[in-house]
Short mmCIF file of C-alpha atoms and ligand atoms in Angstrom, two decimals:
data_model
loop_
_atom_site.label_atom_id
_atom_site.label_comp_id
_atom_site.label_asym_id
_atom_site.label_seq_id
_atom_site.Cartn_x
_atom_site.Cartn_y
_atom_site.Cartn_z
CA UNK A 1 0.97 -7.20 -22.95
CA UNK A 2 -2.99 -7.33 -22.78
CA UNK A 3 -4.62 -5.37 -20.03
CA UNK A 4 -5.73 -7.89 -17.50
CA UNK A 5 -9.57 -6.52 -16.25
CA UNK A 6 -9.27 -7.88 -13.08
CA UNK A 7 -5.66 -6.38 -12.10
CA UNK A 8 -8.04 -2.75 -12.14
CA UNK A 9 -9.82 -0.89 -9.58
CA UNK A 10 -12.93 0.48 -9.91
CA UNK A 11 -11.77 4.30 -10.91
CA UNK A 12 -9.19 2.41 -13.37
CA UNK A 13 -11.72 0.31 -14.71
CA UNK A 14 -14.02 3.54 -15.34
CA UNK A 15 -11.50 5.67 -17.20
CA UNK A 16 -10.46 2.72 -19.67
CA UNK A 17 -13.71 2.40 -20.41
CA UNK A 18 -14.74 6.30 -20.66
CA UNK A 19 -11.34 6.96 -22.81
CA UNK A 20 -13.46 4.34 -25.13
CA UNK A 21 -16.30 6.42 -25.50
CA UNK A 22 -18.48 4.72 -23.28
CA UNK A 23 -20.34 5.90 -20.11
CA UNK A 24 -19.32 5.27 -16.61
CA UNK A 25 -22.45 3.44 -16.09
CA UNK A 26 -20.96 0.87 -18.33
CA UNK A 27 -18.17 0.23 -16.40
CA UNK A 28 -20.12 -0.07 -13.56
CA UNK A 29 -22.20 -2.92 -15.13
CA UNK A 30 -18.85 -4.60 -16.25
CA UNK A 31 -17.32 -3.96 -12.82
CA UNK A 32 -20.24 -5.37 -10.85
CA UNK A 33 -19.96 -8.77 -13.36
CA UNK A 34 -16.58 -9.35 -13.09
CA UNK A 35 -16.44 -8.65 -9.10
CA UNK A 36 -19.92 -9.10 -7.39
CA UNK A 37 -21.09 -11.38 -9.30
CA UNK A 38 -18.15 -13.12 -10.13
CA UNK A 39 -18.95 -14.03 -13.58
CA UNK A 40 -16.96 -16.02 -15.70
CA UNK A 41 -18.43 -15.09 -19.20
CA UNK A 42 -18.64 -11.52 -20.06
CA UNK A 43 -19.31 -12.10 -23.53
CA UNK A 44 -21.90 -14.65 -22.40
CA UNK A 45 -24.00 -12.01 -20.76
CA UNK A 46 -27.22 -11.02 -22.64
CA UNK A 47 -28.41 -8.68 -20.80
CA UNK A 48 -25.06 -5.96 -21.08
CA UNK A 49 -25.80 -2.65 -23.32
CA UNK A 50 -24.84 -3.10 -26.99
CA UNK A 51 -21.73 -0.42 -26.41
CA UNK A 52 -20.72 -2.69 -23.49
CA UNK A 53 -20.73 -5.89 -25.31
CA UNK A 54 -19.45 -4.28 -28.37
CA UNK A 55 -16.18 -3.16 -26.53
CA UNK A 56 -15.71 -6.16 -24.67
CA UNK A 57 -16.18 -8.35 -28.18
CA UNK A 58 -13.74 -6.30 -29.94
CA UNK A 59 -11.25 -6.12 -26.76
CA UNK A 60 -11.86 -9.22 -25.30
CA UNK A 61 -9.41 -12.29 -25.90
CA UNK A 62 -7.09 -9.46 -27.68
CA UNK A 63 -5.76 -6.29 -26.28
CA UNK A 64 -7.53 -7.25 -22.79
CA UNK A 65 -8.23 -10.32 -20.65
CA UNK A 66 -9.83 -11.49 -17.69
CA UNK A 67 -8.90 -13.81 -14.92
CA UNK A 68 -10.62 -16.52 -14.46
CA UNK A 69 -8.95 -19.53 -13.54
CA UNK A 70 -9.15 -22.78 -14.77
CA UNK A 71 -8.97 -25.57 -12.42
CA UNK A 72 -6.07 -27.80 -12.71
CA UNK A 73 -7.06 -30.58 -9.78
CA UNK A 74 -9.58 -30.16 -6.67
CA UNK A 75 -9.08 -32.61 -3.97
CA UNK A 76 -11.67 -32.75 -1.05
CA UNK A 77 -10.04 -33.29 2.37
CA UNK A 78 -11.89 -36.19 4.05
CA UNK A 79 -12.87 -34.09 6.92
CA UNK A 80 -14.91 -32.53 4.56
CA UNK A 81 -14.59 -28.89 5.21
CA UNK A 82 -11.29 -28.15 3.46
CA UNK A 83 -10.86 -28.45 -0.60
CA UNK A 84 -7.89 -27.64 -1.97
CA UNK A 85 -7.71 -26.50 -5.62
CA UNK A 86 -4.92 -26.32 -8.33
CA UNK A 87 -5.55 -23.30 -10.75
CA UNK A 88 -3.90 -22.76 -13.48
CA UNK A 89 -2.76 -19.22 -14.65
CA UNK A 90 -2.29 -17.84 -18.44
CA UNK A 91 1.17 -19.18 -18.49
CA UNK A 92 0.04 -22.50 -17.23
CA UNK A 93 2.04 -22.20 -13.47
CA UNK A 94 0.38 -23.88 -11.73
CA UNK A 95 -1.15 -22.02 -7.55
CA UNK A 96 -2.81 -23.06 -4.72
CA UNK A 97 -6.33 -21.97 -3.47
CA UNK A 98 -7.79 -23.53 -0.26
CA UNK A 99 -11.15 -23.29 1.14
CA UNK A 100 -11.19 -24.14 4.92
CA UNK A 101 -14.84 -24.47 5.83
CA UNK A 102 -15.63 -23.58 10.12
CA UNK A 103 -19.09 -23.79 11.16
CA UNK A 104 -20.56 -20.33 10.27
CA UNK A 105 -17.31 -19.15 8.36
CA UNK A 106 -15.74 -20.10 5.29
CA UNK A 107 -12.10 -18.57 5.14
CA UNK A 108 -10.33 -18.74 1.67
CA UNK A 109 -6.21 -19.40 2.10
CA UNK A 110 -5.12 -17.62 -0.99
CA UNK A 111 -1.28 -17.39 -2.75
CA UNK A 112 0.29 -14.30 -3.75
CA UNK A 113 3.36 -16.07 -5.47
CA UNK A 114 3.77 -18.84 -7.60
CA UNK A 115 6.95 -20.82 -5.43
CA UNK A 116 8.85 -18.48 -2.81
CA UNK A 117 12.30 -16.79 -2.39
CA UNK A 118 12.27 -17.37 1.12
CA UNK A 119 13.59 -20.48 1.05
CA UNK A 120 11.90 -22.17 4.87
CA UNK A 121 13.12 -25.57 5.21
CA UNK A 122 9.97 -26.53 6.83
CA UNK A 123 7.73 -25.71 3.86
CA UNK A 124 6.87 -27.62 0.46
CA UNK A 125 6.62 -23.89 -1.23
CA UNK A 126 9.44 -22.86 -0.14
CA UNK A 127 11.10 -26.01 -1.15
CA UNK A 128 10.16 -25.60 -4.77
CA UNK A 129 12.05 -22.15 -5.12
CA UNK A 130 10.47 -18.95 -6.26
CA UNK A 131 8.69 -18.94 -9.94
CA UNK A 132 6.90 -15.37 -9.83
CA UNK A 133 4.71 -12.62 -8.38
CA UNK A 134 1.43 -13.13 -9.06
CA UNK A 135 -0.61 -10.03 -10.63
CA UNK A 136 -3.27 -7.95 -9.03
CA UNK A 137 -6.10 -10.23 -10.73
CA UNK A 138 -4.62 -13.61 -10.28
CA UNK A 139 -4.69 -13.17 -6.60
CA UNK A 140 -8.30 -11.32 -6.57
CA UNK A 141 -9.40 -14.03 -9.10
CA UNK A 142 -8.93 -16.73 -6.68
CA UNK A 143 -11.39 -14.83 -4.34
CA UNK A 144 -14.01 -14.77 -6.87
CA UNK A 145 -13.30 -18.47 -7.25
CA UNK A 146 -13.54 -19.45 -3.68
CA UNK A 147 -16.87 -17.47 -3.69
CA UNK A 148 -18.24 -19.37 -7.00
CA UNK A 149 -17.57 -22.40 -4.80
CA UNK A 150 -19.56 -21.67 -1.73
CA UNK A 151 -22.22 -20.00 -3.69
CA UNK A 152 -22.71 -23.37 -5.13
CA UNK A 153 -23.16 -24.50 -1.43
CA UNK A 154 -25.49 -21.68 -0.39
CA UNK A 155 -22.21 -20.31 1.79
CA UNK A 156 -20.81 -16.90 1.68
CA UNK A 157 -17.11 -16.26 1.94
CA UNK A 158 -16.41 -14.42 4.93
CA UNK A 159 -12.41 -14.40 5.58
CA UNK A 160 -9.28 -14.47 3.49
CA UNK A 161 -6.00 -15.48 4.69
CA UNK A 162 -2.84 -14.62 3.08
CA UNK A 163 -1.12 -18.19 3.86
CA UNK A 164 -0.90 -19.48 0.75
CA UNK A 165 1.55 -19.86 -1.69
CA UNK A 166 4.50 -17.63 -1.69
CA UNK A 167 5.49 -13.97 0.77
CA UNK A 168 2.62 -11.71 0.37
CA UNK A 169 5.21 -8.87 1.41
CA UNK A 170 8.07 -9.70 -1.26
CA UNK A 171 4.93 -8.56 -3.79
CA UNK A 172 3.94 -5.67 -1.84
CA UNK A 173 2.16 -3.67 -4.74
CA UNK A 174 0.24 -5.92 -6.44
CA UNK A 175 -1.01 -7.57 -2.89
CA UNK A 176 -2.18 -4.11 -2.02
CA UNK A 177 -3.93 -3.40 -4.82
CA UNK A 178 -5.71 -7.08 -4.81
CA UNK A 179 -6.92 -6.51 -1.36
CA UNK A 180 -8.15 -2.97 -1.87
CA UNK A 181 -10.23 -4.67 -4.92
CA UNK A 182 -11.43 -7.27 -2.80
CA UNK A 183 -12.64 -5.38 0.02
CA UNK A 184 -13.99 -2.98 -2.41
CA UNK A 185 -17.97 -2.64 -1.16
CA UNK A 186 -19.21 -2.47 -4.73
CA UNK A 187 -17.12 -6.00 -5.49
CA UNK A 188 -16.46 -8.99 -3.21
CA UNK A 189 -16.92 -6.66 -0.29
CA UNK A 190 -14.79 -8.73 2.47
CA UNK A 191 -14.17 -6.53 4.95
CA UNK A 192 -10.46 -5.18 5.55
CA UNK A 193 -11.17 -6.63 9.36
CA UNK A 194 -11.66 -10.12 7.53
CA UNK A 195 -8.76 -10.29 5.71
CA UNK A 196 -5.05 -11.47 6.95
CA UNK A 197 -2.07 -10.58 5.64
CA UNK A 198 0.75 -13.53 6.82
CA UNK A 199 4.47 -12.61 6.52
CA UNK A 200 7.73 -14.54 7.31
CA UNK A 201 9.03 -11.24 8.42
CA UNK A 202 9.94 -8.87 5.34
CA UNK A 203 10.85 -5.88 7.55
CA UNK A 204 10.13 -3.07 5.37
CA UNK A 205 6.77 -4.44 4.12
CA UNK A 206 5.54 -4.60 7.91
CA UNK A 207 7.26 -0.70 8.30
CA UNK A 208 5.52 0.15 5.00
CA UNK A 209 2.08 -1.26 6.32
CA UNK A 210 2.76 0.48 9.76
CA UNK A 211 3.61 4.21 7.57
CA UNK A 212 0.43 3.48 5.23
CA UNK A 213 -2.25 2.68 8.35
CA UNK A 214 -2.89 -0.57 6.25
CA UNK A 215 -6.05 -1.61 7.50
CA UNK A 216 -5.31 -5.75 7.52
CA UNK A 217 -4.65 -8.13 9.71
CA UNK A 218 -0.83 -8.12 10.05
CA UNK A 219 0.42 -12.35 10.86
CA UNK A 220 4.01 -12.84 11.35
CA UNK A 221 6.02 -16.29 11.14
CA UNK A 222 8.32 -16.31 14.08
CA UNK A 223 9.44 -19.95 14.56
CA UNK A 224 12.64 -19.33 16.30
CA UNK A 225 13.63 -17.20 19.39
CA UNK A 226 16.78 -16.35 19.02
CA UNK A 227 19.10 -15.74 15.71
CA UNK A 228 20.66 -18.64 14.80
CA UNK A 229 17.34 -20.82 15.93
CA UNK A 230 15.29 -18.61 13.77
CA UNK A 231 18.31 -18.52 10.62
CA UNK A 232 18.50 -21.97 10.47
CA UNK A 233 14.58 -22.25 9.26
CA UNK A 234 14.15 -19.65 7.78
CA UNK A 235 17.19 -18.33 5.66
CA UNK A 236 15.12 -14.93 5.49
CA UNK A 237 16.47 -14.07 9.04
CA UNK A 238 20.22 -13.51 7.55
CA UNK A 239 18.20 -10.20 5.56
CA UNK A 240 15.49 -9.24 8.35
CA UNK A 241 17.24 -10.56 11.63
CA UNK A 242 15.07 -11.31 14.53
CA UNK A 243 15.97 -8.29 16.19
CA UNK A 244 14.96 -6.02 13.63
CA UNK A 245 11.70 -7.66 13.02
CA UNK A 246 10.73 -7.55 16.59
CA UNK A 247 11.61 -3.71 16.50
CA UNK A 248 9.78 -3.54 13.04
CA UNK A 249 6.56 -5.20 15.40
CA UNK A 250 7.10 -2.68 17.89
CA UNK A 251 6.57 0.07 15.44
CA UNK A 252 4.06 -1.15 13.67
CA UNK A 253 2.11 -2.22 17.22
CA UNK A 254 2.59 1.60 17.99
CA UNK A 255 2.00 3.51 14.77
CA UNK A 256 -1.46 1.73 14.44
CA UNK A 257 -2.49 0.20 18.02
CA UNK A 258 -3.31 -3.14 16.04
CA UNK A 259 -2.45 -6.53 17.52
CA UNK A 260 -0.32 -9.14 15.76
CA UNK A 261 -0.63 -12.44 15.25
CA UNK A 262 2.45 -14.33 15.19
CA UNK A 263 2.96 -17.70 14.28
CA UNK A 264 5.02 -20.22 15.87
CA UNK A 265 4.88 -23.82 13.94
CA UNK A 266 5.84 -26.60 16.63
CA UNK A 267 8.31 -28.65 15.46
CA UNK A 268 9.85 -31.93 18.29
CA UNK A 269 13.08 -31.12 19.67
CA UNK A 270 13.94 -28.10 17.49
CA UNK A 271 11.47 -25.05 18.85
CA UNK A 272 8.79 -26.57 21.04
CA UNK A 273 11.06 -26.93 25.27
CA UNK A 274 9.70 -24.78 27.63
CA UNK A 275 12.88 -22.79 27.16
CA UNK A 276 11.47 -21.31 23.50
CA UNK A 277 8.26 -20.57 25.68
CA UNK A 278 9.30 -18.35 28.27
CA UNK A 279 12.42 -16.45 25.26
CA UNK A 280 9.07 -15.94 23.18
CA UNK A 281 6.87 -14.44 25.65
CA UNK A 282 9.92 -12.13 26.94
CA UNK A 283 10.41 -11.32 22.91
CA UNK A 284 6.70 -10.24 22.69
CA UNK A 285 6.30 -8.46 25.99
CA UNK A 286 4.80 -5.25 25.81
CA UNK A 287 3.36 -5.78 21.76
CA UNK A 288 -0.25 -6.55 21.30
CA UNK A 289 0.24 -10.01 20.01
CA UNK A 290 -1.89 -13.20 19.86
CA UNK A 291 0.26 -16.31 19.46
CA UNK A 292 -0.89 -18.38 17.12
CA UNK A 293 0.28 -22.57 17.61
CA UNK A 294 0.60 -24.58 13.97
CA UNK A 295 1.23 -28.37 14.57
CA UNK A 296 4.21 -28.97 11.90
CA UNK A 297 2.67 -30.57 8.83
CA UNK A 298 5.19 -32.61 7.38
CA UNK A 299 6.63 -32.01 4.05
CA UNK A 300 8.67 -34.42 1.90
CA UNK A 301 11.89 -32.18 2.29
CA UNK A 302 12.05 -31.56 5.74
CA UNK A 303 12.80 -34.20 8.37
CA UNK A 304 11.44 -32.39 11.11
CA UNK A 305 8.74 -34.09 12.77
CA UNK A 306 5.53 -32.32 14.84
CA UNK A 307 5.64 -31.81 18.44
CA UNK A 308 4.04 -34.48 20.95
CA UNK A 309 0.52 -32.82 22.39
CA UNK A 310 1.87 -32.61 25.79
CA UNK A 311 4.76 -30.13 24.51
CA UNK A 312 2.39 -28.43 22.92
CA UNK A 313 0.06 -28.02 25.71
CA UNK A 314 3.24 -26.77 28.04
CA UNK A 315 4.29 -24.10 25.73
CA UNK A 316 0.75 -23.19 25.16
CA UNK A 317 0.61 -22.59 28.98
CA UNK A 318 3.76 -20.54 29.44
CA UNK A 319 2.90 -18.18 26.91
CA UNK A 320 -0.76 -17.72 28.32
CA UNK A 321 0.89 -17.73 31.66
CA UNK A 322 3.54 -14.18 30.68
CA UNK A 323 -0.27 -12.66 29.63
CA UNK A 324 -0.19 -13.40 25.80
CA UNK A 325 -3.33 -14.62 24.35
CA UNK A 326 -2.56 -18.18 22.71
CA UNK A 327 -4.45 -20.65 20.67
CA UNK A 328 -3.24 -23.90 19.07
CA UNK A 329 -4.29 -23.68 15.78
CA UNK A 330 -6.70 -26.56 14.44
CA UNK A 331 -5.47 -28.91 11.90
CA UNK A 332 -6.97 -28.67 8.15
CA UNK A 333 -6.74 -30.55 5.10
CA UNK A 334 -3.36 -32.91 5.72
CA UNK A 335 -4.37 -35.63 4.14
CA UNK A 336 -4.52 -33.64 0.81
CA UNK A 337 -1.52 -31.88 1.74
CA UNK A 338 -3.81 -28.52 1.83
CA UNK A 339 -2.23 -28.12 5.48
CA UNK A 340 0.33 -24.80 6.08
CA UNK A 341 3.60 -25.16 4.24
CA UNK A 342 2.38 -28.33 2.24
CA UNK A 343 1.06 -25.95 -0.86
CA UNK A 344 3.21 -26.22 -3.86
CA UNK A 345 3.28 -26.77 -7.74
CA UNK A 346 5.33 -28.31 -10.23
CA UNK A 347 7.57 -25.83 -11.51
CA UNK A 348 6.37 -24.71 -14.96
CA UNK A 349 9.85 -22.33 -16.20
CA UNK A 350 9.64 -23.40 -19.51
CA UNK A 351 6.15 -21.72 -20.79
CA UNK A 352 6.04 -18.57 -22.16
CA UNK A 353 5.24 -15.83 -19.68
CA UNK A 354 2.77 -13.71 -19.28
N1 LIG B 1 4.93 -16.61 3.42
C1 LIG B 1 4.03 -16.29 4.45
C2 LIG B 1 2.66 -16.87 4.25
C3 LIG B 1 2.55 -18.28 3.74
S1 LIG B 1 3.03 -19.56 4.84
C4 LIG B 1 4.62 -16.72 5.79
O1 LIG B 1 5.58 -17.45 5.80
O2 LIG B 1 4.09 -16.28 6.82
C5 LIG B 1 1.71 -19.59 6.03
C6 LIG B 1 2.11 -20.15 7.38
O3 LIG B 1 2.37 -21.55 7.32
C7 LIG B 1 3.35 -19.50 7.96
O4 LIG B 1 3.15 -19.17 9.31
C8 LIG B 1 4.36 -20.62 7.83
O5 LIG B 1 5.42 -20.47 8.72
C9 LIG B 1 3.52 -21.83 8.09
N2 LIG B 1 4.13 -23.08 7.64
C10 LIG B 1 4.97 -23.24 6.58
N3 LIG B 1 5.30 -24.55 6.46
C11 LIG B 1 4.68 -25.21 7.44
C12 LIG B 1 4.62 -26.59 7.83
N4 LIG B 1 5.28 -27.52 7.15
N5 LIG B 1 3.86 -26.92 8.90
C13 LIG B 1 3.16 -25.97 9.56
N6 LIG B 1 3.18 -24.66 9.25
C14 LIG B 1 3.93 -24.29 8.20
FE1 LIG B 2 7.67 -18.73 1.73
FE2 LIG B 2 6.07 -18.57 3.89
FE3 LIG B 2 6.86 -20.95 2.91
FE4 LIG B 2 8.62 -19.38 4.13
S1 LIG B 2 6.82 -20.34 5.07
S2 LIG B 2 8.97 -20.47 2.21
S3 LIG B 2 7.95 -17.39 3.47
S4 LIG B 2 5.58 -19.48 1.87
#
């Protein structure tokens, strides 16, 4: 198994390259490459010391490897602020990487998992099934190639969400590790404050993030307010019932006096009466929580159909109403299928892994 260069951390990065023989100044120059600048060619670069470019041309391509990733398909959405792009990892399987463009802020929407385990019947990833965990570097990489993208545009990339492909808490490890990279001041440098972690409720990920101060954003995927609403969307619920997620909230709310997002996709006649409103709000009261609204974007295997404005506009109310901050969330990139939940691949099980 190669070392991947972009799965390591600054300090890691240093004593690979020191247990070589060469100085930690090297490894700055390679770190600062391969995460402020982004580069895609190390061997390409001229202007590296001749120990630097000697170890990376006799490690390079053999016993270690970077991340960059190829792009498979990029499809512009026709409002023109969202792209979507295919990238294809070592194995060829096949992720997701959306840039959502707002005036003033580009936010990347980055996967952590090629498919999902979770198994929502709302949502084209979790459709397809679970493939794998993506490594440290294949989710950092996609950073690095959001920010190629605006560079190109003369924008900066200010915010990463965690939305993408796949349960960012089902790979707990390697997530942490990407976003400690990431927000690493000497790399990308996105701030911890920028960066949103979204979870369909993996109960002792949100405890562990609660234990460990973890300094993200912490978004959770509520959809249904009471058991068997919330079970019968998201098959997750029959691990991590409702009950103990809200408790799981509670603690996390208290350990680290953060507020939480959650996120509450509108879908007609299933979760969207006024009924859900006012069981939501009384499930929430007394956590610091914004609610976030998500229009359902349809998906090919899911009937389900979005909620009518006006519903929309009445649960919106209620839950502002009980004294919880509430936005309905603007619409992105459906005609590309970029939208939440429509991300997914073509299964790929067949190539060798990595
Ligand atoms: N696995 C994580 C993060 C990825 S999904 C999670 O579930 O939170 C990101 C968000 O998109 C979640 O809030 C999810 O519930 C929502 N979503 C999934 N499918 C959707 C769909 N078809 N329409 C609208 N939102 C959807
Ligand atoms: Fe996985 Fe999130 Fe989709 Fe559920 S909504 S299947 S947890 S990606």
């Amino acid at each position: 198994m190669p070392t991947h260069l972009h799965d390591l951390t600054f300090d890691e990065l240093r004593a690979l390259l020191t247990a070589d023989g060469l100085k930690p100044a090297h490894a700055a120059t390679l770190w600062n490459s391969l995460h402020f600048k982004a580069d895609t060619d190390q061997l390409g670069r001229t202007d590296f010391l001749p120990p630097l470019r000697k170890w990376l041309e006799a490690h390079l391509g053999s016993d270690c490897q970077t991340d960059v990733l190829p792009i498979a398909t990029q499809t512009p959405s026709s409002d023109g602020l969202t792209r979507k792009y295919l990238l294809k990892l070592h194995d060829s399987q096949e992720i997701e990487t959306v840039i959502m463009g707002y005036t003033g802020r580009h936010t990347a929407c980055i996967s952590t998992q090629a498919g999902c385990a979770m198994g929502c019947v709302f949502c084209a990833t979790g459709q397809m099934g679970f493939v794998r965990h993506l490594r440290p570097g294949e989710i950092v990489a996609q950073v690095h190639h959001a920010r190629r993208v605006l560079r190109e545009h003369g924008e900066r990339l200010r915010n990463l969400v965690l939305m993408g492909m796949g349960e960012p808490l089902h790979n707990y490890d390697n997530v942490m590790k990407a976003l400690g990279i990431i927000s690493d001041t000497r790399g990308a440098n996105i701030g911890p404050s920028k960066i949103s972690i979204s979870t369909v409720g993996v109960v002792p990920g949100i405890l562990r993030m609660a234990e460990e101060n973890s300094p993200y954003n912490l978004a959770v995927s509520l959809h249904g307010s009471t058991e068997a609403e919330r079970a019968a969307l998201i098959p997750a619920n029959q691990r991590w019932p409702l009950s103990d997620l809200i408790s799981a909230c509670r603690t996390y709310s208290e350990k680290t006096d953060r507020k939480i997002f959650f996120a509450w996709t509108l879908i007609a006649g299933v979760n969207d009466t006024p009924d859900h409103a006012h069981r939501v709000a009384t499930l929430l009261a007394g956590i610091q929580a914004h609610v976030n609204l998500i229009p359902l974007n349809e998906t090919a295997g899911y009937e389900g159909r979005e909620s009518a404005e006006t519903a929309g506009d009445v649960f919106h109310r209620i839950i502002q109403d009980a004294g919880i901050p509430c936005t309905i969330r603007q619409r992105r990139g459906i005609d590309v299928a970029a939208g939440c939940g429509q991300l997914k691949a073509v299964r790929n099980r067949d190539k060798k892994a990595v």
